[in-house]
CSV table of C-alpha atoms in Angstrom, one decimal:
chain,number,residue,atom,x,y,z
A,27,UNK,CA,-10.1,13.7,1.9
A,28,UNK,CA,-13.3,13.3,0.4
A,29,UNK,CA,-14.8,9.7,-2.0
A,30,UNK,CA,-16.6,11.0,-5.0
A,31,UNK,CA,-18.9,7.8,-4.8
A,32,UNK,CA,-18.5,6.8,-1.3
A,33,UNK,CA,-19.3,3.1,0.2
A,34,UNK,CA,-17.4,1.4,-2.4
A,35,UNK,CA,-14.0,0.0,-3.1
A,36,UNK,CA,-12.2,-0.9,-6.3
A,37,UNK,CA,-9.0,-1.1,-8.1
A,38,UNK,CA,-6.9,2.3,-8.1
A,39,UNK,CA,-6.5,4.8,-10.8
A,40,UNK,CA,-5.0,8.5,-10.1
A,41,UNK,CA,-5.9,11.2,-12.6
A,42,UNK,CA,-4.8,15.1,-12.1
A,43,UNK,CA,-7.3,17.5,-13.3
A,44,UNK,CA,-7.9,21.2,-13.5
A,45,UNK,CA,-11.9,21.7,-12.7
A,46,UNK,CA,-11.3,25.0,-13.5
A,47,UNK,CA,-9.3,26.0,-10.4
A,48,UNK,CA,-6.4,27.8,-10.1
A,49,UNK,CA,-2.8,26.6,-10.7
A,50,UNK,CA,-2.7,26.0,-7.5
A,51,UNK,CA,-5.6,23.7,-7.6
A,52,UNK,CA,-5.2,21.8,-10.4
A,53,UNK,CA,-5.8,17.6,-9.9
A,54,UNK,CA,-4.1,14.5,-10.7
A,55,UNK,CA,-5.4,11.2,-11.1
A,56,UNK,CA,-3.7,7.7,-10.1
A,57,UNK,CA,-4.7,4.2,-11.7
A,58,UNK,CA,-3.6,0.7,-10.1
A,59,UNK,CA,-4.8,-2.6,-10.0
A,60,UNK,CA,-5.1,-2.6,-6.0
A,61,UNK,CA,-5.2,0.8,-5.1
A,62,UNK,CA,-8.2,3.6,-6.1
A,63,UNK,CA,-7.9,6.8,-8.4
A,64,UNK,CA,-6.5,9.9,-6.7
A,65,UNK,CA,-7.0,13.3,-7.8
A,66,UNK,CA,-5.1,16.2,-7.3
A,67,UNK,CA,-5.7,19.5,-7.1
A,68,UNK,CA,-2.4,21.5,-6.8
A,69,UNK,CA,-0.3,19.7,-9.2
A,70,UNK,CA,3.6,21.6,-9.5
A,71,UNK,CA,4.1,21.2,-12.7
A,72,UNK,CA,6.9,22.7,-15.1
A,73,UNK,CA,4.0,23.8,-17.1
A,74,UNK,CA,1.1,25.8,-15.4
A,75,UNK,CA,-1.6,24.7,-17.7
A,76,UNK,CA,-1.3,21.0,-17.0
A,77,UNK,CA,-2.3,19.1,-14.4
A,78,UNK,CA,-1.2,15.1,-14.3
A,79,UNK,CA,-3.8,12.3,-14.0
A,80,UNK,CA,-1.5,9.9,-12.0
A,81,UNK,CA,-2.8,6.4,-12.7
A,82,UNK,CA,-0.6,3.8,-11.0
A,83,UNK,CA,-1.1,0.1,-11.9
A,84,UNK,CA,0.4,-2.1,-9.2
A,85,UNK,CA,2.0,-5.4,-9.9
A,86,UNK,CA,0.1,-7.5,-7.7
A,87,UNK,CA,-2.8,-9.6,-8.2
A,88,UNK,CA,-3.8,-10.0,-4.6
A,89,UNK,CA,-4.8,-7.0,-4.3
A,90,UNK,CA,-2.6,-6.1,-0.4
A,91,UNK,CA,-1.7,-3.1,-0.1
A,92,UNK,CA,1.3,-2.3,0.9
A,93,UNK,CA,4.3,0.5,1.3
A,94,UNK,CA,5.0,-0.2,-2.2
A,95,UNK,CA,2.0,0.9,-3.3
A,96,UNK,CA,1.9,4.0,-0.9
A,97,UNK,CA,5.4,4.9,-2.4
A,98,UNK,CA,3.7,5.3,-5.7
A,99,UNK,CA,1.3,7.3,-4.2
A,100,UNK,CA,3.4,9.5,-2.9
A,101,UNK,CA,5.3,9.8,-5.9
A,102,UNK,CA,2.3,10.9,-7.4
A,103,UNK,CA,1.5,13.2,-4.8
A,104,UNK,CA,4.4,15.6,-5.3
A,105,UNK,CA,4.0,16.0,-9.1
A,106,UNK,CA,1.1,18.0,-7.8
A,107,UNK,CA,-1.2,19.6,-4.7
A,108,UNK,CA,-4.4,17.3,-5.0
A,109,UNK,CA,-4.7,13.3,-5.2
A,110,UNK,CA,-7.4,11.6,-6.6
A,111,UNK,CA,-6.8,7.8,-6.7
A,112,UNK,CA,-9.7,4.9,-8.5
A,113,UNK,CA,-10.1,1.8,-7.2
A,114,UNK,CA,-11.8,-0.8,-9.5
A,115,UNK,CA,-14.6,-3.3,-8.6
A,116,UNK,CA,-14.2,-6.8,-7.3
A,117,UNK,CA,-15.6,-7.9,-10.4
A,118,UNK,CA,-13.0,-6.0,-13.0
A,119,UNK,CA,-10.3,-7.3,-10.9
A,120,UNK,CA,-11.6,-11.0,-10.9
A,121,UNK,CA,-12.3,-10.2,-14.9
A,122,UNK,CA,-8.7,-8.9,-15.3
A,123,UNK,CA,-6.8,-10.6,-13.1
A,124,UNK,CA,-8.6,-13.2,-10.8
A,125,UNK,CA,-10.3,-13.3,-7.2
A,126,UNK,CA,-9.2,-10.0,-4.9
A,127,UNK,CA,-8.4,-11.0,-1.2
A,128,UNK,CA,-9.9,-8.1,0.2
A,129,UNK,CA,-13.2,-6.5,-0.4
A,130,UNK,CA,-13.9,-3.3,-2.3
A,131,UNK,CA,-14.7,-1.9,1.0
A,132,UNK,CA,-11.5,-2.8,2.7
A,133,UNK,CA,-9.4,-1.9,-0.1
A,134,UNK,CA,-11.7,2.2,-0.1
A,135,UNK,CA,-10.6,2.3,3.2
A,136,UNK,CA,-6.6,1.3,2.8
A,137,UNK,CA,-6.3,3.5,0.1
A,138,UNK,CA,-8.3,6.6,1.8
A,139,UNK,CA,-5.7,5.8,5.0
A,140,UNK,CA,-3.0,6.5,3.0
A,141,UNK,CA,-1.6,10.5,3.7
A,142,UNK,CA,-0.9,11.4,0.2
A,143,UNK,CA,-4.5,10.7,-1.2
A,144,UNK,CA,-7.0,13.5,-1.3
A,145,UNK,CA,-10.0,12.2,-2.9
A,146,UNK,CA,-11.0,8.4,-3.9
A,147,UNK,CA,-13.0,7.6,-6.8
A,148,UNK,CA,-15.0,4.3,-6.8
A,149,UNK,CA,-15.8,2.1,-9.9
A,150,UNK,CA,-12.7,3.3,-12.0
A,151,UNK,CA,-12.4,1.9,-15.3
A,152,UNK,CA,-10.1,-1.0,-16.0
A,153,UNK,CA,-8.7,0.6,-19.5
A,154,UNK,CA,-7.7,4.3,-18.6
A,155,UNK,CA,-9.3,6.5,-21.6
A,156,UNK,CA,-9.6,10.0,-22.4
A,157,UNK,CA,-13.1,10.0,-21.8
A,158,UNK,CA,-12.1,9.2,-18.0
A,159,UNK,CA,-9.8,12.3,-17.9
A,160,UNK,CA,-11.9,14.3,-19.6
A,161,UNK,CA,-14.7,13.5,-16.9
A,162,UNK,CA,-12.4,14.5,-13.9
A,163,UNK,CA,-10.9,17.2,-15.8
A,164,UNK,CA,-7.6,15.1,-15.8
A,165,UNK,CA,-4.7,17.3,-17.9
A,166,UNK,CA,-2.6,13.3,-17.4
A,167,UNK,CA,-2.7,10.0,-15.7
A,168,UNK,CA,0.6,8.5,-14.1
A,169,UNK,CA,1.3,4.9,-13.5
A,170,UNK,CA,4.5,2.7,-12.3
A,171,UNK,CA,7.1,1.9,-14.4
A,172,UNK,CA,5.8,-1.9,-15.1
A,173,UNK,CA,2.8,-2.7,-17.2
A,174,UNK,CA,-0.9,-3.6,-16.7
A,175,UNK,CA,-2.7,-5.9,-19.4
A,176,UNK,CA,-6.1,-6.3,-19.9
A,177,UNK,CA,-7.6,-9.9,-20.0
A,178,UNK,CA,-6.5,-10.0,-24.3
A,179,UNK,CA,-3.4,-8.9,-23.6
A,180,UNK,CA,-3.6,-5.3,-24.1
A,181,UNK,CA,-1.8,-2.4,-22.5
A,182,UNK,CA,-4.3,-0.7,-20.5
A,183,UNK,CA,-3.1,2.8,-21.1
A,184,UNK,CA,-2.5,2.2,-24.7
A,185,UNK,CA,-5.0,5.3,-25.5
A,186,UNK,CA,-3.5,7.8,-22.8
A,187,UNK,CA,-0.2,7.1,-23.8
A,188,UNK,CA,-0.7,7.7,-27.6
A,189,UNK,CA,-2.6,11.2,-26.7
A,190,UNK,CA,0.2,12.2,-24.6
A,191,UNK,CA,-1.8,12.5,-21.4
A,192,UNK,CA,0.8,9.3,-19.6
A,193,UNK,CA,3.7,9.9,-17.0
A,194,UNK,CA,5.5,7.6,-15.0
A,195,UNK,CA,6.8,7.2,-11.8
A,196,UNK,CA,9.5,4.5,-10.3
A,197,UNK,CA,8.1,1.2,-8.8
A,198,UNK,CA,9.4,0.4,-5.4
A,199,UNK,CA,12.8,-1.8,-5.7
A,200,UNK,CA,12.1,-4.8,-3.2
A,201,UNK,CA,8.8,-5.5,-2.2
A,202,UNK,CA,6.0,-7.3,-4.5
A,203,UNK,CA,2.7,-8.9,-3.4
A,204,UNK,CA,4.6,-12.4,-4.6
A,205,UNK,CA,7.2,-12.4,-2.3
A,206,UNK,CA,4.7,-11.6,0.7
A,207,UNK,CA,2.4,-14.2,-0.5
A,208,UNK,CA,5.6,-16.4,-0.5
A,209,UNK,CA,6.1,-15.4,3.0
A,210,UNK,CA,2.2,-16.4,4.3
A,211,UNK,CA,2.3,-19.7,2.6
A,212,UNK,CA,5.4,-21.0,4.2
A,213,UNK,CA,6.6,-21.6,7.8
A,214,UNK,CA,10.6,-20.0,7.8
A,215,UNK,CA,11.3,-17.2,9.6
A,216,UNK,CA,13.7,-16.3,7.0
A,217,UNK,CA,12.6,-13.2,5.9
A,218,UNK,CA,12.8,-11.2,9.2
A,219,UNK,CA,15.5,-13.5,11.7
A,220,UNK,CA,18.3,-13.9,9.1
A,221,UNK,CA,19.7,-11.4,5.8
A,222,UNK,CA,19.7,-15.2,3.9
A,223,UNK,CA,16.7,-17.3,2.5
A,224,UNK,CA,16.8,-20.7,3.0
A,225,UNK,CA,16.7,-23.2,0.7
A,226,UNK,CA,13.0,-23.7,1.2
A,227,UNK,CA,11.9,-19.6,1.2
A,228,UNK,CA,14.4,-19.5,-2.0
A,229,UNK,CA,13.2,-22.4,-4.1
A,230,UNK,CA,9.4,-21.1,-3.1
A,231,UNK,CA,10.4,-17.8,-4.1
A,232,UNK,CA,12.1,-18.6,-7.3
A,233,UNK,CA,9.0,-20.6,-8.6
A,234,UNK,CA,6.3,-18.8,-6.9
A,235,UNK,CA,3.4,-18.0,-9.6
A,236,UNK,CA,6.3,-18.0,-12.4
A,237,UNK,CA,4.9,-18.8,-16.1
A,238,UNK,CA,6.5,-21.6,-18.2
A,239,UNK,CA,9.0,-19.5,-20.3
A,240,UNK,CA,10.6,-16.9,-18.2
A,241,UNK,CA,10.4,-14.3,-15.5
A,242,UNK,CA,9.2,-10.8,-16.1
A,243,UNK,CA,11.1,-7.5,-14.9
A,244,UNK,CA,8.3,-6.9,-12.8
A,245,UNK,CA,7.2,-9.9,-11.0
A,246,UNK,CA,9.3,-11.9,-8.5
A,247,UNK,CA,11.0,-11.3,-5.3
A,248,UNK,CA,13.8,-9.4,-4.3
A,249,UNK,CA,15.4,-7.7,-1.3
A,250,UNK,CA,14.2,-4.8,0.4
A,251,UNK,CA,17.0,-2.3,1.9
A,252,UNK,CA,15.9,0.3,4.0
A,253,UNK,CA,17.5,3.8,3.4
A,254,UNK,CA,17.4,7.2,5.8
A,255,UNK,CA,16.3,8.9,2.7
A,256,UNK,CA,13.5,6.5,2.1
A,257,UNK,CA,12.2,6.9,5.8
A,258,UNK,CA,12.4,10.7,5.6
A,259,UNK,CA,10.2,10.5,2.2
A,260,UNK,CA,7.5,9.0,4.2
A,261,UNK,CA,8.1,10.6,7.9
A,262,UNK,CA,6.0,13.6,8.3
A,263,UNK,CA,8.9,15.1,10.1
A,264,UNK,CA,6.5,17.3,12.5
A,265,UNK,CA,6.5,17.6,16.7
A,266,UNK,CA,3.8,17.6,19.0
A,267,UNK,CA,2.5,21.4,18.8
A,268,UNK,CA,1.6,23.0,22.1
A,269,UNK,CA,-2.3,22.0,22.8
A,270,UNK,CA,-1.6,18.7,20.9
A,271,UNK,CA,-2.8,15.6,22.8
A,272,UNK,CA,-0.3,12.6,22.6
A,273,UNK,CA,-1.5,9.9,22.2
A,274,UNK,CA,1.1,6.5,22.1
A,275,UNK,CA,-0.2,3.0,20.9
A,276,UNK,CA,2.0,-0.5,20.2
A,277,UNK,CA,1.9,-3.4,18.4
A,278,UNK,CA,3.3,-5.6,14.9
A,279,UNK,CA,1.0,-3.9,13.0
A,280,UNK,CA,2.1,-6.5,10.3
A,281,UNK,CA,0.5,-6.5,7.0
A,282,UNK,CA,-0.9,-3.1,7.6
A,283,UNK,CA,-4.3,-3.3,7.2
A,284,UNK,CA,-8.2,-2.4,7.6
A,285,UNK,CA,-8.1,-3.5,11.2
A,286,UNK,CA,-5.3,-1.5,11.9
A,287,UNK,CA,-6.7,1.5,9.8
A,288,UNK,CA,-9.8,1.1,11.9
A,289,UNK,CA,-8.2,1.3,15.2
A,290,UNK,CA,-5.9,4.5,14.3
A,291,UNK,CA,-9.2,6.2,13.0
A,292,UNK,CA,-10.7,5.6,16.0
A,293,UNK,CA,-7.5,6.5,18.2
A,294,UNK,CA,-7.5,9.6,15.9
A,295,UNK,CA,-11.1,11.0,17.2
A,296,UNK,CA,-10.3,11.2,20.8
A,297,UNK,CA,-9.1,14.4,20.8
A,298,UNK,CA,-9.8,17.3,18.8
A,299,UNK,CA,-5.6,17.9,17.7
A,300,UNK,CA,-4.2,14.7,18.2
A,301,UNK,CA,-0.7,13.5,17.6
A,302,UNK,CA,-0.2,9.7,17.7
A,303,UNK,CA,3.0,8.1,18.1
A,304,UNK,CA,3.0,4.3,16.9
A,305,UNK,CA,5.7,2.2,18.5
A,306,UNK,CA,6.8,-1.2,16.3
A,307,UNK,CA,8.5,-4.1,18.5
A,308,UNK,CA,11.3,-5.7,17.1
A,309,UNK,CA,10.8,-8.7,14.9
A,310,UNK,CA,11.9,-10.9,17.5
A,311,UNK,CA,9.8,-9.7,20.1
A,312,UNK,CA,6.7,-9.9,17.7
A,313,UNK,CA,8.0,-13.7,17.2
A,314,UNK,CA,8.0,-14.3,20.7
A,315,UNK,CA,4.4,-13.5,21.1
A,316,UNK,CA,3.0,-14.4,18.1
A,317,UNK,CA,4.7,-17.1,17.1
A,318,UNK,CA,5.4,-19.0,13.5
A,319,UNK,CA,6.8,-17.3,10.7
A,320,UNK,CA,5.6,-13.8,12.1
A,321,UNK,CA,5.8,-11.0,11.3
A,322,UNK,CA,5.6,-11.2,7.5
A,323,UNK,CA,7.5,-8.1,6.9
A,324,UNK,CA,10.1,-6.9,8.7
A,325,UNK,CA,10.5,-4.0,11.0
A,326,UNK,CA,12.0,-1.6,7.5
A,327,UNK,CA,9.2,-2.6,5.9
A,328,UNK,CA,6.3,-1.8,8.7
A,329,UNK,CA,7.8,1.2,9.4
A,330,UNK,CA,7.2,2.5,5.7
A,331,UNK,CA,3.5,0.9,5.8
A,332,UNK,CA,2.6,2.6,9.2
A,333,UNK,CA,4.8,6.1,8.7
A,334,UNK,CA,2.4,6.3,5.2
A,335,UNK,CA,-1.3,6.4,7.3
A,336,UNK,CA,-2.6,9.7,7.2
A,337,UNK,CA,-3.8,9.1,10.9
A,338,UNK,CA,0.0,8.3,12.4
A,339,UNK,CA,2.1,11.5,13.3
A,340,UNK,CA,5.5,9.2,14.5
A,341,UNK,CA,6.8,6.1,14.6
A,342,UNK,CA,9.0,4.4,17.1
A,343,UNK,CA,11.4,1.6,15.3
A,344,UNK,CA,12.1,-0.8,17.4
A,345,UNK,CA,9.9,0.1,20.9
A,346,UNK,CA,10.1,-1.4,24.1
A,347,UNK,CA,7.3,-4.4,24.5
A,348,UNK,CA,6.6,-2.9,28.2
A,349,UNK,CA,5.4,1.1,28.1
A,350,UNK,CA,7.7,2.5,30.9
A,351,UNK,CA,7.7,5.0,32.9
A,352,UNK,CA,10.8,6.4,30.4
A,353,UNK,CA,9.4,6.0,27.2
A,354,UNK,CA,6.0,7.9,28.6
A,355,UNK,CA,8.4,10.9,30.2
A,356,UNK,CA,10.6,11.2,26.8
A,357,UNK,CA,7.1,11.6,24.5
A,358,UNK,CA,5.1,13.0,26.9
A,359,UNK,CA,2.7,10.9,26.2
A,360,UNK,CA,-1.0,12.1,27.3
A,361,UNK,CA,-3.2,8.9,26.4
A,362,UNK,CA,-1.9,5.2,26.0
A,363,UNK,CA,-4.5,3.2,23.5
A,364,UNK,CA,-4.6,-0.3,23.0
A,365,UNK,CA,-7.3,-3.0,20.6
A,366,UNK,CA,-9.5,-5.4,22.0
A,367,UNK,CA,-6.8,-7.8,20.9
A,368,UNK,CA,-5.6,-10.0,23.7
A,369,UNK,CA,-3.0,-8.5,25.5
A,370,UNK,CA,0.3,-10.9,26.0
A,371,UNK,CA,2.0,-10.7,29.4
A,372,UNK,CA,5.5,-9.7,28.8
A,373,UNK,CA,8.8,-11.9,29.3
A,374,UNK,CA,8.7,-11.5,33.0
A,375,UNK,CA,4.9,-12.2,33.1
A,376,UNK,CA,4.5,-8.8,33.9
A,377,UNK,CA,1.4,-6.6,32.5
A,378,UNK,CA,3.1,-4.2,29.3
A,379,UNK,CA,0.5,-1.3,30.1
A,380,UNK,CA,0.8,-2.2,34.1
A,381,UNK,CA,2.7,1.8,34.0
A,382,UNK,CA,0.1,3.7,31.7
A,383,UNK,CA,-2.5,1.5,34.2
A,384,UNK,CA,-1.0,3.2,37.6
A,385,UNK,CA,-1.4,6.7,36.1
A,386,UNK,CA,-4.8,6.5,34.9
A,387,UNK,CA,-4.2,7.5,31.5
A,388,UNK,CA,-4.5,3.7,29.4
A,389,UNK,CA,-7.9,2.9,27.6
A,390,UNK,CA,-8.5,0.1,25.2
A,391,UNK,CA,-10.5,1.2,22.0
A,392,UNK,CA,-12.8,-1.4,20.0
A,393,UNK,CA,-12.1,-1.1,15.9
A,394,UNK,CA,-15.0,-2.8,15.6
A,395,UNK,CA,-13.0,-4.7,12.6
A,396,UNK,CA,-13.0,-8.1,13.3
A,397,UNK,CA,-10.0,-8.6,10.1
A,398,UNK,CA,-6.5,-9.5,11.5
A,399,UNK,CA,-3.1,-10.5,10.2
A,400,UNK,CA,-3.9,-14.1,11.3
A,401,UNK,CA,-7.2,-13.7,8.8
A,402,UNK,CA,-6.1,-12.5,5.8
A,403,UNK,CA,-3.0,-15.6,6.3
A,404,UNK,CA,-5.9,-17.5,6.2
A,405,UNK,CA,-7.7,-16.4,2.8
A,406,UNK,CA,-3.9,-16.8,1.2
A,407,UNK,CA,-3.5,-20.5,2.4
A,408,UNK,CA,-7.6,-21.1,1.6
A,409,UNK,CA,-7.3,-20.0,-2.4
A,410,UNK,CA,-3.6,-20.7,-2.6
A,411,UNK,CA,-3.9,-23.0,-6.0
A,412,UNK,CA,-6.2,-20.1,-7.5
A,413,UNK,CA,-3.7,-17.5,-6.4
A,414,UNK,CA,-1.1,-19.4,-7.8
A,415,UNK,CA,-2.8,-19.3,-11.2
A,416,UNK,CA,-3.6,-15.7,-11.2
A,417,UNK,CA,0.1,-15.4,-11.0
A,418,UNK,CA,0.9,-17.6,-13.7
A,419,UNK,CA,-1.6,-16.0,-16.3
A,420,UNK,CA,-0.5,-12.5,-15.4
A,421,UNK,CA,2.9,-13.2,-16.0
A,422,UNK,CA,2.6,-15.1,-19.1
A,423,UNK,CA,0.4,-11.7,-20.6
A,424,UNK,CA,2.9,-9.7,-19.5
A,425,UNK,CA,5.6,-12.0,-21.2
A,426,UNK,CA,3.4,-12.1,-24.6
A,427,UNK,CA,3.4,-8.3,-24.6
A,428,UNK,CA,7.0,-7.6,-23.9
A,429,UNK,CA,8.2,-10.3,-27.0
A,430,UNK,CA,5.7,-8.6,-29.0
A,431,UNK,CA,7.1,-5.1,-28.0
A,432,UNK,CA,10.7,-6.6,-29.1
A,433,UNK,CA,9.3,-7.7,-32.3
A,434,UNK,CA,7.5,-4.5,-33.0
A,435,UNK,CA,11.1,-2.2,-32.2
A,436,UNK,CA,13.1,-4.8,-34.4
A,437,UNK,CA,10.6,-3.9,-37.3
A,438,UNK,CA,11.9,-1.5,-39.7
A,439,UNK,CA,10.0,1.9,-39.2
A,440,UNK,CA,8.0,1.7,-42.6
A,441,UNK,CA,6.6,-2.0,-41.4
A,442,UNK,CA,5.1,-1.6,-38.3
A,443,UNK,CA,1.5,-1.6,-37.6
A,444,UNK,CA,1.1,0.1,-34.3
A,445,UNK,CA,0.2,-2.5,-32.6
A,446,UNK,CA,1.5,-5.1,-30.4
């Protein structure tokens, strides 16, 4: 996967193009608020002349990426062969929307992680026009099934849509950047050591960033459920190939992010055909070791955010804290990696890696991120009345535009103007 302006990051648009390549070959473009543009090449469409620009728009205005947003991608993904996914600027998204959490060059490199994205454009328009197809060669765009305003109010794919050049795909049931907002600001556990909210996570969660007025279809929280069907969308659902190097690593790897990207990319150049298998402790193991409400999301929901990084071959749901002697046998695991993270002694007080240790065969690799889960907590709880406000405003657009809509359909055909 290739950026066509590399070095930057910004908000996410896909488009699906043709750049006169075979049918084969043919792009699609992806739009969101947090994630970039994706391209893609090989599009199967019903008809062979088109090729879908695949524009996504994600609900959140905090800008974390998350499975939600990879499911989109994915989506996107199989309505052809070639994804190319543009990420806006800092500054459209603090025009549009308010202050990003992550940088344009964290949010390049989440989005470029991500298995289903071929090619990442930079600086991607705000408003999707036909211009912006036209310049990738875009046949369509595709976004979510939810809407994205611009700062007035306006639908940002207004234009695409009219022309034609608009599909859809279905936003993920379950998870918004709200709700795991919600989760950083407060101290319950209730989100990963019990099915019910308490009264505290439900009040929060109920009020969280929610206009005067109402509550959108889009924003608010609601419960994930984990599905077989939705982990075999994601899993890649390949072995280890003879003259594959195994390679097994551990952790939360909660809030999936740059720092963990970093670390698999690094993992993923010591051998020339690696396979790496990532192993997810329980949510009450990652409790006991680091403490508060952690993790954020539950196992279900890491195992979606991890199975979706291109660099991550399988997953292990629920893995041993300690790497035995069994677990190393059954993969036939070849390396053991760990971060420079500090490395907690397990129950017993006994070294987790002591077994990959004895046989020679553990290294620690240095991301040289310095971002962790404990950070990004910390730029939630720093802007948390700005954040708040973001919220607020977004909603209360996306309100505005949906009574309008209702207006506008209640109109008799002969008195509408077109416009919302």
């Amino acid at each position: 996967m290739q950026s066509v302006f590399p070095g930057q990051s910004h908000r996410g648009h896909c488009f699906k193009k043709s750049l006169g390549l075979s049918t084969s070959e043919r792009k699609m473009t992806v739009t969101d608020n947090l994630l970039p543009l994706t391209l893609s090449r090989a599009c199967r469409m019903e008809s062979p002349k088109q090729a879908p620009l695949i524009s996504p728009s994600q609900e959140s205005s905090y800008d974390m990426v998350h499975y939600g947003h990879s499911n989109q991608l994915r989506q996107a993904r199989a309505m052809g062969d070639y994804l190319i996914v543009g990420v806006h600027t800092d500054e459209e998204i603090a025009k549009h929307k308010g202050p990003p959490v992550f940088t344009q060059e964290e949010r390049y490199k989440m989005v470029q992680a991500i298995k289903w994205v071929d090619e990442v454009v930079p600086a991607a328009p705000y408003v999707t026009t036909l211009e912006t197809l036209d310049k990738y060669n875009c046949d369509f765009c595709v976004h979510g099934n939810d809407i994205t305003l611009t700062v007035d109010g306006r639908d940002t794919y207004e234009e695409v849509k009219q022309a034609g050049r608009y599909r859809e795909c279905k936003r993920t049931q379950g998870v918004s950047t709200t709700d795991l907002v919600g989760r950083m600001l407060l101290v319950t556990k209730a989100h990963h050591s019990s099915q019910e909210m308490s009264s505290e996570y439900r009040e929060y969660a109920d009020s969280f960033g929610k206009c005067p007025g109402g509550r959108n279809p889009w924003t608010g929280v609601s419960q994930f459920l984990q599905t077989s069907q939705k982990i075999i969308q994601f899993a890649s659902g390949k072995e280890p190939q003879p003259g594959e190097t195994v390679i097994y690593v551990a952790g939360a790897f909660d809030l999936f992010h740059i720092g963990h990207v970093d670390f698999l990319e690094k993992v993923h150049r010591l051998a020339d055909r690696p396979y790496i298998i990532a192993g997810l402790h329980f949510d009450q193991e990652v409790n006991r070791y680091k403490g508060k409400n952690y993790p954020i999301m539950n196992l279900h929901e890491r195992t979606l955010s991890v199975l979706a990084c291109r660099y991550v071959s399988e997953v292990v749901i629920g893995a041993p804290y300690a790497v035995t002697a069994e677990l190393l046998s059954h993969f036939k695991v070849d390396l053991v990696c760990h971060g420079k993270t500090e490395i907690i002694p397990d129950r017993d007080g006994s070294d987790p890696y002591q077994e990959p240790k004895r046989r020679g065969i553990f290294r620690q690799i240095d991301s040289g991120s310095n971002l962790t889960t404990d950070l990004i907590v910390q730029r939630i709880i720093t802007n948390r009345l700005e954040y708040e406000a973001r919220n607020q405003k977004k909603e209360a657009k996306e309100l505005a535009f949906l009574e309008a809509a209702r207006r506008q359909a209640a109109q008799p055909l002969g008195e509408r103007d077109g416009s919302f």
